[in-house]
Amino acid sequence: MGSDYSLYLSGRIVIILFVRLLDMKNTLKLRLYIGFALALICVTVGGIFSYVTFTHQRTEGKWVEHSYEVITSAQRLNRYIYEIESAGAAYRTTHVSRFLLPYLQTGPKVLPVAQDLRKMVADNAPQYRRAGKLENSVIALLNYWQDLRRDSVNVFANPLKITQDERPLLDTVHNQITEIIVEERALLITRTSSNEASVGRAINMLIANTVIILLIAASLMIVSFRELSGRMKIQQELRRRLKDVEDLNQQAGEQNWLLTGVAHINESLSGEMETRVLATRCLEVMVKYLKVPAGAFYRFDKTETTLKLCAGIALPVKVKKEYVLGEGVTGHAATKKDITIIERVPATYWNIETSGGSAQPGAIICLPLWHNEELMGVMELVTFGEIYPGTLELLKTISNAISVAINAAEARASILELLERVQEQKEILETQQEELRQSNEELTRQSEILQASEEELRVQEEELRQINDEMTVQNKALEIARQELSLKAEELEQSSRYKSEFLANMSHELRTPLNSVLILARLLEENKDRNLSSKQVDYAGIIHKSGSDLLKLINDILDLSKIEAGKVEMQIEPVSVSAMVGDLEQLFRVVADEKGIHFSAEIAAGVPATIQTDRQRLEQVIKNLLSNSFKFTPKNGNIQLRLTAAVDGVHIAVSDTGAGIPVDKQQLIFEAFRQADGSTSRKYGGTGLGLSISKELMKRLGGEIRLESKEGQGSTFTVVLRMDGIVPVQQPVETPILPPPTLVKEAPAPIPVTVTPPPVTEAPQVEDDRDKLSKQDKLVLIIEDDISFATILRDFAREKGYKTIVALNGNDGLFFARKYLPAAILLDMTLPLIDGNSILKILKSNEDLQHIMVHVISAGEVSLQVRDKVEGYTQKPLQVTDIESVFTGISDRLQARFKKVLVVSDGVLLHHPSLQSMSDERQLQTRYHRVSDLEAAGKELVEKNYDALILDAGTNITDGLNKLHKLRQLATNKGMPIIVYLDHDISEADELQLKKEAAAIVRNSTFSTDRLMDELELFLYKLQETTPQLKAELLASESTLSGQKILLADDDMRNVFSLSALLGEQGIDVITAADGKEALERLEEHNDIRLVLMDIMMPEMDGYEAMRRIRANGRYKSLPVIALTAKAMAGDREKCIAAGASDYIAKPIDSSKLLSLMRVWMV
């Protein structure tokens, strides 16, 4: 009402003044005053009214904006709830953890949004109450979801019930949000209407005010026209001059704009950057300064002569990444040196997209970049409007600078690439130098050994000359005796050969057919295919039992023949008495339970824990005695096995309450094929050979069997095992044939390994897999002349997943072994053409074949020498379980040959597919297990035993050092080599820290994978190769070093690894240090170190200085220190002793000598 009255009053005043203005009676000056006053009043009134109106609009606008904010917050809260709800449903349905990501990211935002919403509506009481209810509902819903996370088991167990329970909470939240949004939209409509009414009034007022001012202005123009017409000419002249000044200012502004742009772009091009980074920074500055919406930078690839996208801003997804010269607008612009401008862009061209929509560019600018007549690239800019002329001038000005910067960046990249290649070549050269140094050390050692050998040969030559003279005299005296004995020797030799051949032939010819019969009968009896009747199965069982009885008879006869002929070899070894008795008790406990006999075993006090004997033969004797006792003892009888200590050795007594033996029959039972009843084993069954064999075996073992028995009361057989040694086996008498006298004994000629391909014959062949082999197949070579048994072995091998090749003679077997290099060989010893012994000699003397696993399956017994050369031995005939055991052993041994390597990396090394393939190409039997973090690596190291570890140090070398230290502490195998993989250069200090605990460092390069394979092969195989003689010496050495702690100071991790492995086998706890300074620190940390092995040449502090400081400390004056040095010059020993060393040993280190030195100084 007040504003309307003010408007009315103002109108009255304006009308009065307007009438005065038109009154011609007033002077021009007065009318001008009136006109100006009238205009001033109108402007003032209009301004006041406009201010009031706009103030009201601003207030209403804030409330409208407030409503929009409330609605937006409510909608955001609703969206968060829907995202969490969808993520939970997807997770409960698929069990995939990545669906929980929205919950983990959005969950913490929900409650703050609800609280902010409540604060926004604090001015509106109804809305504030609704917001409070909504906040409580949201808290309840979040608590429900939090409870579901804790109870993960029920989440997957009953997802439908969870959805049903969750729905009411969700509906409550969604409904409350909807109520708040509806109320705010209603308030928004009201406030918008009020604002629009205010705007209408303001518009009307402005229109009225404008009309009045126009009228006043027209009046004043009419009044003042005549007064001002004279001044117009002067004013036009002033305007013309002002125009000139403005043009000059505009030119100066354009020049300033151009120079500023050039400065900004030059600044973006400064510094050393890659081409892609340089292009991106330049393009960003161009787009920002020229205020264009989008742009692209294409770099010219000189090798492929194409333009490739290097940087882009606001480009569509489907933008073309590459252009050939002349292709399209961009490719065509590259062929020219002038700027290409495309206006009126067609509708099919790509659009510039934003969150608010998309639009088509108005014009395109393509700037070719040339440097010394050489194309560097093309920059493409797009704009919505017309192209400003200064833009083209700026592009022309800075094009050369950009070209120079791009050329410099590419030149820097080329230089860096060359430097990287030089670094790689440097690493290769260093590796070769290290290998050359080791070769020189080995040559030096070989030279020393050769000199010592020459001296020994000179001494031996003199001794042989004397012996030669003596032998000449003796040979003349023995010539007559040799001639007389030669005939008898030939006769005895021929007799022995006939007997040996007969036994071997009998063993092979009888057991070989029985072998196939027993196996096939057992397979028929098992009836796996269910295609035999019950009678046929019984028949197969009878065949198997009869064959087994026949086999037992054959074995007894052949065993007795071998014993009598002196062909049985004894394998004397320490035997645990308790273990042997336990095995026997467990074996016969089942028999006792079946027959209802009380059986007990007892070891009396005083019996030694271990005895030196042949366990197999002794157990054979005891088993035979126990079997006889169970045979002749009735139900509810008693049998006891008792071991006692006596003056003449250990007594093993087998007592029973069976039928007993009459006194006149007690010697008879030890005869072959005889029992106490005088018949040939008709009452109780059996061959009657058991006691005869047992008696002969005990003679060979240096003992005897004693018998005490009463007819009807039982018997006691006592095995007397003397401790004074084994009776030597009496070999057939052979007359020694003395060779003619010689000075030097020649080494035996090597066994030839060149095997000719098998001749084409019409002999029967067994179908095998030789034509179906691949690299991944596990191949077993079967060398067996019995076709039936070879077929059975082939079928078993195929069932176990092996491919097979069958050879029916020794010549074929050698040829196939050389050609196919199988993983394992099943070898029969009695073969045509070449026998099994010859095959073994050839296999073990050839470097390519000696690693092949050999399991002997033969009818006859093999010698101890043969058993030492093979991985397993099984005597024919075999049961099905025996064949199963053979293949189980092969699988276990093949698996045990593989070295396990743990790879710890969260980068490219973890997913590197070439590690396993390159190991396979090098035929390294290695398996890799990869983990991505330290926690998983620690778990693996605790639970499993790994042979080596590869650590990817990553980009942060400090974290890499910490990981290395923790992994070294977690490793149960303290001698395990750790190889550190680096993908960037590090400082010398960091490299020195790595070398203290890492066995080797491999840097990322073109040859890094080959280098990694070299290091693995070195540590897993070459440094672990120890001769059998050295191993025997180490095992035979005294245990005086076990449990001792020593300090090993050496900067060469290869030496540290090999010495740690050697000393670890002796039970020594090894503390390592990489230099003299660290050695002193380790001495302070460990007070119980008994000896120090100190390398002389070390970084930071050498061995001489370290030993001097050790001796300067009174606590270590008597601590043994053995100096290790790669030099063996005169005076080195004295220099080391003077520095404080207790003793001295030169590299390469002789393991036996080192252990002897340590034993001397530590005992």
XYZ file of N, CA and C in Angstrom, residues 715-870:
468
model
N 58.275 -125.729 21.948
C 59.652 -125.599 21.500
C 60.121 -124.163 21.710
N 61.452 -124.034 21.833
C 62.081 -122.712 21.893
C 63.259 -122.703 20.932
N 63.151 -121.878 19.891
C 64.250 -121.671 18.953
C 64.958 -120.380 19.365
N 66.269 -120.451 19.576
C 67.040 -119.276 19.999
C 68.040 -118.913 18.912
N 67.905 -117.677 18.409
C 68.852 -117.145 17.432
C 69.948 -116.425 18.199
N 71.174 -116.926 18.075
C 72.323 -116.311 18.750
C 73.037 -115.417 17.725
N 72.972 -114.107 17.976
C 73.581 -113.145 17.073
C 74.806 -112.556 17.753
N 75.989 -112.965 17.295
C 77.228 -112.506 17.930
C 77.576 -111.095 17.452
N 78.231 -110.355 18.307
C 78.569 -108.957 18.017
C 79.998 -108.783 17.533
N 80.726 -109.909 17.312
C 82.139 -109.801 16.944
C 82.363 -109.786 15.441
N 81.315 -109.561 14.681
C 81.508 -109.422 13.239
C 80.777 -110.476 12.461
N 80.774 -110.293 11.148
C 80.057 -111.159 10.223
C 81.049 -112.118 9.598
N 80.648 -113.393 9.462
C 81.500 -114.367 8.801
C 81.587 -114.042 7.331
N 82.765 -113.892 6.752
C 82.861 -113.540 5.328
C 82.317 -114.646 4.462
N 81.718 -114.247 3.349
C 81.133 -115.215 2.420
C 82.251 -115.949 1.701
N 82.170 -117.268 1.674
C 83.181 -118.080 1.016
C 82.888 -118.135 -0.468
N 83.703 -117.464 -1.245
C 83.537 -117.464 -2.685
C 84.206 -118.703 -3.266
N 83.797 -119.150 -4.426
C 84.456 -120.281 -5.069
C 85.927 -119.989 -5.269
N 86.743 -121.012 -5.124
C 88.197 -120.849 -5.222
C 88.563 -120.478 -6.642
N 89.314 -119.433 -6.797
C 89.765 -119.006 -8.113
C 91.271 -118.802 -8.047
N 91.941 -119.287 -9.031
C 93.389 -119.120 -9.085
C 93.713 -117.756 -9.644
N 94.452 -116.944 -8.918
C 94.767 -115.599 -9.431
C 95.658 -115.667 -10.643
N 95.327 -114.968 -11.639
C 96.132 -114.889 -12.864
C 96.905 -113.583 -12.803
N 98.180 -113.647 -12.563
C 98.981 -112.437 -12.412
C 99.217 -111.795 -13.764
N 99.020 -110.515 -13.865
C 99.256 -109.828 -15.129
C 100.734 -109.633 -15.346
N 101.126 -109.379 -16.558
C 102.539 -109.076 -16.806
C 102.893 -107.764 -16.136
N 104.140 -107.615 -15.755
C 104.551 -106.404 -15.029
C 104.390 -105.158 -15.882
N 103.810 -104.126 -15.273
C 103.636 -102.832 -15.939
C 104.054 -101.744 -14.989
N 104.421 -100.590 -15.555
C 104.855 -99.472 -14.725
C 103.695 -98.604 -14.293
N 102.782 -98.334 -15.188
C 101.654 -97.459 -14.888
C 100.368 -98.177 -15.243
N 99.455 -98.152 -14.325
C 98.154 -98.812 -14.541
C 97.248 -97.882 -15.335
N 96.777 -98.390 -16.465
C 95.937 -97.573 -17.330
C 94.506 -97.560 -16.800
N 93.851 -96.407 -16.991
C 92.443 -96.302 -16.583
C 91.574 -97.115 -17.512
N 90.480 -97.672 -16.980
C 89.595 -98.457 -17.854
C 88.989 -97.586 -18.927
N 88.827 -98.163 -20.068
C 88.259 -97.414 -21.195
C 86.814 -97.069 -20.902
N 86.371 -95.874 -21.284
C 84.978 -95.497 -21.027
C 84.021 -96.361 -21.829
N 82.877 -96.563 -21.229
C 81.860 -97.382 -21.891
C 81.252 -96.574 -23.023
N 81.187 -97.104 -24.208
C 80.622 -96.327 -25.324
C 79.139 -96.076 -25.103
N 78.692 -94.860 -25.450
C 77.289 -94.489 -25.267
C 76.561 -94.331 -26.575
N 77.261 -94.482 -27.674
C 76.602 -94.369 -28.978
C 75.857 -95.669 -29.254
N 74.575 -95.561 -29.291
C 73.749 -96.749 -29.484
C 73.163 -96.696 -30.878
N 73.371 -97.734 -31.619
C 72.849 -97.785 -32.981
C 71.353 -98.002 -32.937
N 70.630 -97.458 -33.904
C 69.186 -97.669 -33.931
C 68.878 -99.153 -34.011
N 67.762 -99.567 -33.396
C 67.419 -100.988 -33.394
C 67.187 -101.488 -34.804
N 67.711 -102.663 -35.115
C 67.509 -103.194 -36.467
C 66.056 -103.562 -36.701
N 65.710 -103.509 -37.959
C 64.343 -103.873 -38.338
C 64.232 -105.388 -38.336
N 63.443 -105.900 -37.401
C 63.251 -107.349 -37.292
C 61.765 -107.646 -37.301
N 61.493 -108.925 -37.362
C 60.100 -109.363 -37.331
C 59.707 -109.832 -35.940
N 60.498 -109.453 -34.913
C 60.158 -109.821 -33.546
C 58.869 -109.119 -33.130
N 58.104 -109.745 -32.250
C 56.831 -109.136 -31.827
C 57.076 -107.818 -31.101
N 56.213 -106.867 -31.281
C 56.312 -105.558 -30.662
C 55.068 -105.311 -29.797
N 55.210 -104.451 -28.789
C 54.096 -104.054 -27.931
C 53.677 -102.648 -28.325
N 52.398 -102.474 -28.551
C 51.882 -101.162 -28.945
C 52.131 -100.166 -27.807
N 52.756 -98.995 -28.121
C 53.045 -97.998 -27.099
C 52.724 -96.608 -27.634
N 53.289 -95.557 -26.999
C 52.900 -94.167 -27.293
C 53.998 -93.388 -27.988
N 54.930 -94.054 -28.655
C 56.063 -93.315 -29.228
C 55.654 -92.347 -30.327
N 54.501 -92.578 -30.958
C 54.043 -91.689 -32.037
C 53.061 -90.642 -31.520
N 52.831 -90.608 -30.211
C 51.833 -89.671 -29.659
C 52.425 -88.834 -28.532
N 53.703 -88.516 -28.612
C 54.374 -87.814 -27.531
C 54.342 -86.309 -27.752
N 54.319 -85.576 -26.639
C 54.446 -84.119 -26.658
C 55.395 -83.706 -25.538
N 55.797 -82.422 -25.533
C 56.781 -81.952 -24.561
C 56.285 -82.081 -23.123
N 54.972 -81.921 -22.913
C 54.450 -81.927 -21.559
C 54.245 -83.326 -20.995
N 54.394 -84.378 -21.818
C 54.122 -85.733 -21.358
C 55.220 -86.226 -20.428
N 54.810 -87.010 -19.415
C 55.754 -87.710 -18.545
C 55.942 -89.112 -19.137
N 57.161 -89.417 -19.562
C 57.441 -90.626 -20.335
C 58.153 -91.657 -19.464
N 57.666 -92.900 -19.537
C 58.295 -94.030 -18.864
C 58.733 -95.029 -19.926
N 60.019 -95.404 -19.888
C 60.563 -96.401 -20.810
C 60.573 -97.758 -20.100
N 59.910 -98.756 -20.718
C 59.835 -100.107 -20.161
C 60.762 -101.000 -20.975
N 61.831 -101.491 -20.331
C 62.769 -102.402 -20.997
C 62.541 -103.789 -20.389
N 61.781 -104.628 -21.075
C 61.336 -105.927 -20.548
C 61.129 -106.876 -21.727
N 61.740 -108.074 -21.647
C 61.628 -109.012 -22.759
C 60.383 -109.872 -22.689
N 59.680 -109.888 -21.541
C 58.435 -110.640 -21.417
C 57.294 -109.753 -21.914
N 56.719 -110.114 -23.079
C 55.703 -109.260 -23.707
C 54.489 -109.110 -22.804
N 54.070 -110.188 -22.160
C 52.882 -110.122 -21.303
C 53.098 -109.148 -20.151
N 54.233 -109.305 -19.471
C 54.486 -108.424 -18.340
C 54.724 -106.979 -18.803
N 55.374 -106.802 -19.944
C 55.566 -105.456 -20.483
C 54.224 -104.788 -20.782
N 53.272 -105.573 -21.299
C 51.932 -105.032 -21.577
C 51.237 -104.617 -20.287
N 51.393 -105.458 -19.228
C 50.782 -105.107 -17.942
C 51.376 -103.803 -17.399
N 52.699 -103.670 -17.447
C 53.338 -102.432 -16.970
C 52.895 -101.231 -17.792
N 52.757 -101.418 -19.113
C 52.296 -100.315 -19.966
C 50.909 -99.847 -19.543
N 49.993 -100.789 -19.309
C 48.623 -100.419 -18.930
C 48.602 -99.704 -17.581
N 49.388 -100.210 -16.615
C 49.443 -99.535 -15.313
C 49.992 -98.116 -15.466
N 51.027 -97.943 -16.286
C 51.619 -96.615 -16.476
C 50.610 -95.649 -17.093
N 49.840 -96.139 -18.054
C 48.834 -95.263 -18.665
C 47.764 -94.856 -17.652
N 47.371 -95.795 -16.777
C 46.390 -95.459 -15.755
C 46.916 -94.365 -14.820
N 48.229 -94.322 -14.604
C 48.823 -93.329 -13.711
C 49.143 -92.022 -14.430
N 48.779 -91.900 -15.710
C 48.991 -90.650 -16.442
C 50.312 -90.542 -17.158
N 51.040 -91.659 -17.348
C 52.317 -91.623 -18.046
C 52.149 -92.112 -19.483
N 52.969 -91.560 -20.386
C 53.112 -92.123 -21.721
C 54.243 -93.167 -21.663
N 54.145 -94.195 -22.499
C 55.101 -95.299 -22.404
C 55.721 -95.614 -23.749
N 56.968 -96.126 -23.676
C 57.645 -96.740 -24.820
C 58.184 -98.083 -24.322
N 57.944 -99.138 -25.092
C 58.312 -100.487 -24.680
C 59.454 -100.978 -25.565
N 60.529 -101.468 -24.915
C 61.651 -102.090 -25.621
C 61.780 -103.531 -25.133
N 61.869 -104.465 -26.086
C 61.904 -105.889 -25.734
C 63.323 -106.436 -25.670
N 64.342 -105.584 -25.879
C 65.722 -106.020 -25.711
C 66.568 -104.830 -25.296
N 67.791 -105.117 -24.851
C 68.642 -104.057 -24.326
C 69.075 -103.055 -25.357
N 69.330 -103.494 -26.582
C 69.768 -102.573 -27.630
C 68.688 -101.544 -27.930
N 67.430 -102.022 -28.082
C 66.320 -101.095 -28.302
C 66.172 -100.142 -27.114
N 66.310 -100.677 -25.900
C 66.142 -99.843 -24.714
C 67.137 -98.701 -24.663
N 68.420 -98.979 -24.972
C 69.420 -97.907 -24.969
C 69.141 -96.867 -26.044
N 68.714 -97.348 -27.203
C 68.415 -96.419 -28.301
C 67.261 -95.484 -27.918
N 66.196 -96.063 -27.327
C 65.045 -95.242 -26.948
C 65.396 -94.297 -25.797
N 66.230 -94.739 -24.864
C 66.626 -93.855 -23.759
C 67.383 -92.641 -24.280
N 68.290 -92.863 -25.249
C 69.071 -91.761 -25.814
C 68.196 -90.844 -26.664
N 67.235 -91.405 -27.367
C 66.422 -90.621 -28.295
C 65.342 -89.820 -27.575
N 64.657 -90.446 -26.580
C 63.481 -89.807 -25.984
C 63.744 -89.202 -24.606
N 64.880 -89.547 -23.941
C 65.206 -89.037 -22.607
C 63.995 -89.142 -21.672
N 63.579 -90.351 -21.311
C 62.377 -90.511 -20.482
C 62.603 -90.015 -19.058
N 61.488 -89.810 -18.346
C 61.582 -89.400 -16.943
C 61.980 -90.566 -16.058
N 61.593 -91.781 -16.426
C 61.923 -92.956 -15.620
C 62.044 -94.170 -16.542
N 62.804 -95.178 -16.061
C 62.996 -96.425 -16.807
C 62.675 -97.587 -15.874
N 61.819 -98.510 -16.347
C 61.568 -99.772 -15.658
C 62.426 -100.817 -16.362
N 63.414 -101.392 -15.646
C 64.462 -102.178 -16.283
C 64.471 -103.602 -15.747
N 64.424 -104.566 -16.684
C 64.669 -105.970 -16.357
C 66.165 -106.223 -16.527
N 66.740 -107.051 -15.632
C 68.180 -107.270 -15.679
C 68.580 -108.360 -16.665
N 67.677 -109.315 -16.944
C 67.988 -110.411 -17.861
C 67.342 -110.105 -19.199
N 68.139 -109.597 -20.158
C 67.626 -109.130 -21.434
C 68.455 -109.710 -22.574
N 67.858 -109.863 -23.730
C 68.639 -110.269 -24.914
C 69.474 -109.097 -25.442
N 70.512 -109.419 -26.170
C 71.435 -108.482 -26.821
C 72.316 -107.757 -25.809
N 71.743 -106.912 -24.946
C 72.502 -106.203 -23.909
C 71.782 -106.413 -22.584
N 72.506 -106.906 -21.553
C 71.831 -107.193 -20.287
C 71.669 -105.901 -19.475
N 70.904 -106.028 -18.363
C 70.577 -104.864 -17.551
C 71.783 -104.217 -16.916
N 72.786 -105.004 -16.475
C 73.982 -104.418 -15.869
C 74.709 -103.507 -16.841
N 74.846 -103.952 -18.086
C 75.525 -103.129 -19.091
C 74.743 -101.852 -19.373
N 73.422 -101.988 -19.418
C 72.589 -100.793 -19.655
C 72.796 -99.781 -18.532
N 72.818 -100.266 -17.273
C 73.011 -99.357 -16.141
C 74.360 -98.638 -16.227
N 75.407 -99.382 -16.587
C 76.728 -98.762 -16.688
C 76.738 -97.665 -17.739
N 76.109 -97.936 -18.876
C 76.076 -96.943 -19.955
C 75.260 -95.728 -19.539
N 74.120 -95.951 -18.890
C 73.269 -94.837 -18.463
C 74.001 -93.935 -17.462
N 74.648 -94.538 -16.471
C 75.256 -93.761 -15.399
C 76.579 -93.112 -15.811
N 77.173 -93.552 -16.932
C 78.423 -92.943 -17.388
C 78.200 -91.832 -18.397
N 76.960 -91.597 -18.786
C 76.642 -90.569 -19.783
C 75.974 -89.393 -19.084
N 76.510 -88.179 -19.293
C 75.975 -86.998 -18.614
C 74.535 -86.716 -18.990
N 74.152 -87.021 -20.223
C 72.789 -86.748 -20.667
C 71.787 -87.753 -20.112
N 72.259 -88.943 -19.721
C 71.343 -90.010 -19.312
C 71.411 -90.329 -17.831
N 72.447 -89.875 -17.129
C 72.647 -90.333 -15.764
C 71.582 -89.801 -14.804
N 70.867 -88.732 -15.179
C 69.832 -88.202 -14.288
C 68.525 -88.973 -14.375
N 68.376 -89.892 -15.349
C 67.115 -90.614 -15.539
C 66.911 -91.582 -14.375
N 65.707 -91.571 -13.799
C 65.377 -92.462 -12.702
C 65.219 -93.887 -13.232
N 65.867 -94.865 -12.558
C 65.816 -96.267 -12.981
C 65.267 -97.107 -11.831
N 64.238 -97.899 -12.120
C 63.685 -98.847 -11.148
C 63.825 -100.243 -11.752
N 64.542 -101.111 -11.048
C 64.806 -102.450 -11.547
C 63.676 -103.387 -11.115
N 63.112 -104.117 -12.089
C 62.133 -105.169 -11.817
C 62.686 -106.430 -12.469
N 63.205 -107.346 -11.633
C 63.904 -108.505 -12.179
C 63.566 -109.731 -11.366
N 63.692 -110.908 -12.021
C 63.389 -112.165 -11.344
C 64.476 -112.524 -10.348
N 65.719 -112.181 -10.618
C 66.814 -112.513 -9.728
C 67.182 -111.366 -8.830
N 67.912 -111.701 -7.751
C 68.398 -110.654 -6.875
C 69.533 -109.888 -7.561
N 69.633 -108.622 -7.228
C 70.691 -107.798 -7.798
C 71.696 -107.468 -6.703
N 72.902 -107.108 -7.102
C 73.967 -106.823 -6.153
C 73.754 -105.473 -5.481
N 74.493 -105.289 -4.370
C 74.405 -104.011 -3.666
C 74.904 -102.865 -4.534
N 75.899 -103.153 -5.395
C 76.400 -102.104 -6.282
C 75.308 -101.636 -7.244
N 74.520 -102.583 -7.734
C 73.428 -102.214 -8.634
C 72.363 -101.423 -7.876
N 72.041 -101.836 -6.651
C 71.022 -101.131 -5.875
C 71.441 -99.693 -5.571
N 72.744 -99.475 -5.414
C 73.213 -98.112 -5.166
C 73.043 -97.210 -6.383
N 72.989 -97.803 -7.567
C 72.893 -97.002 -8.792
C 71.449 -96.691 -9.181
N 70.476 -97.412 -8.634
C 69.096 -97.252 -9.063
C 68.265 -96.670 -7.927
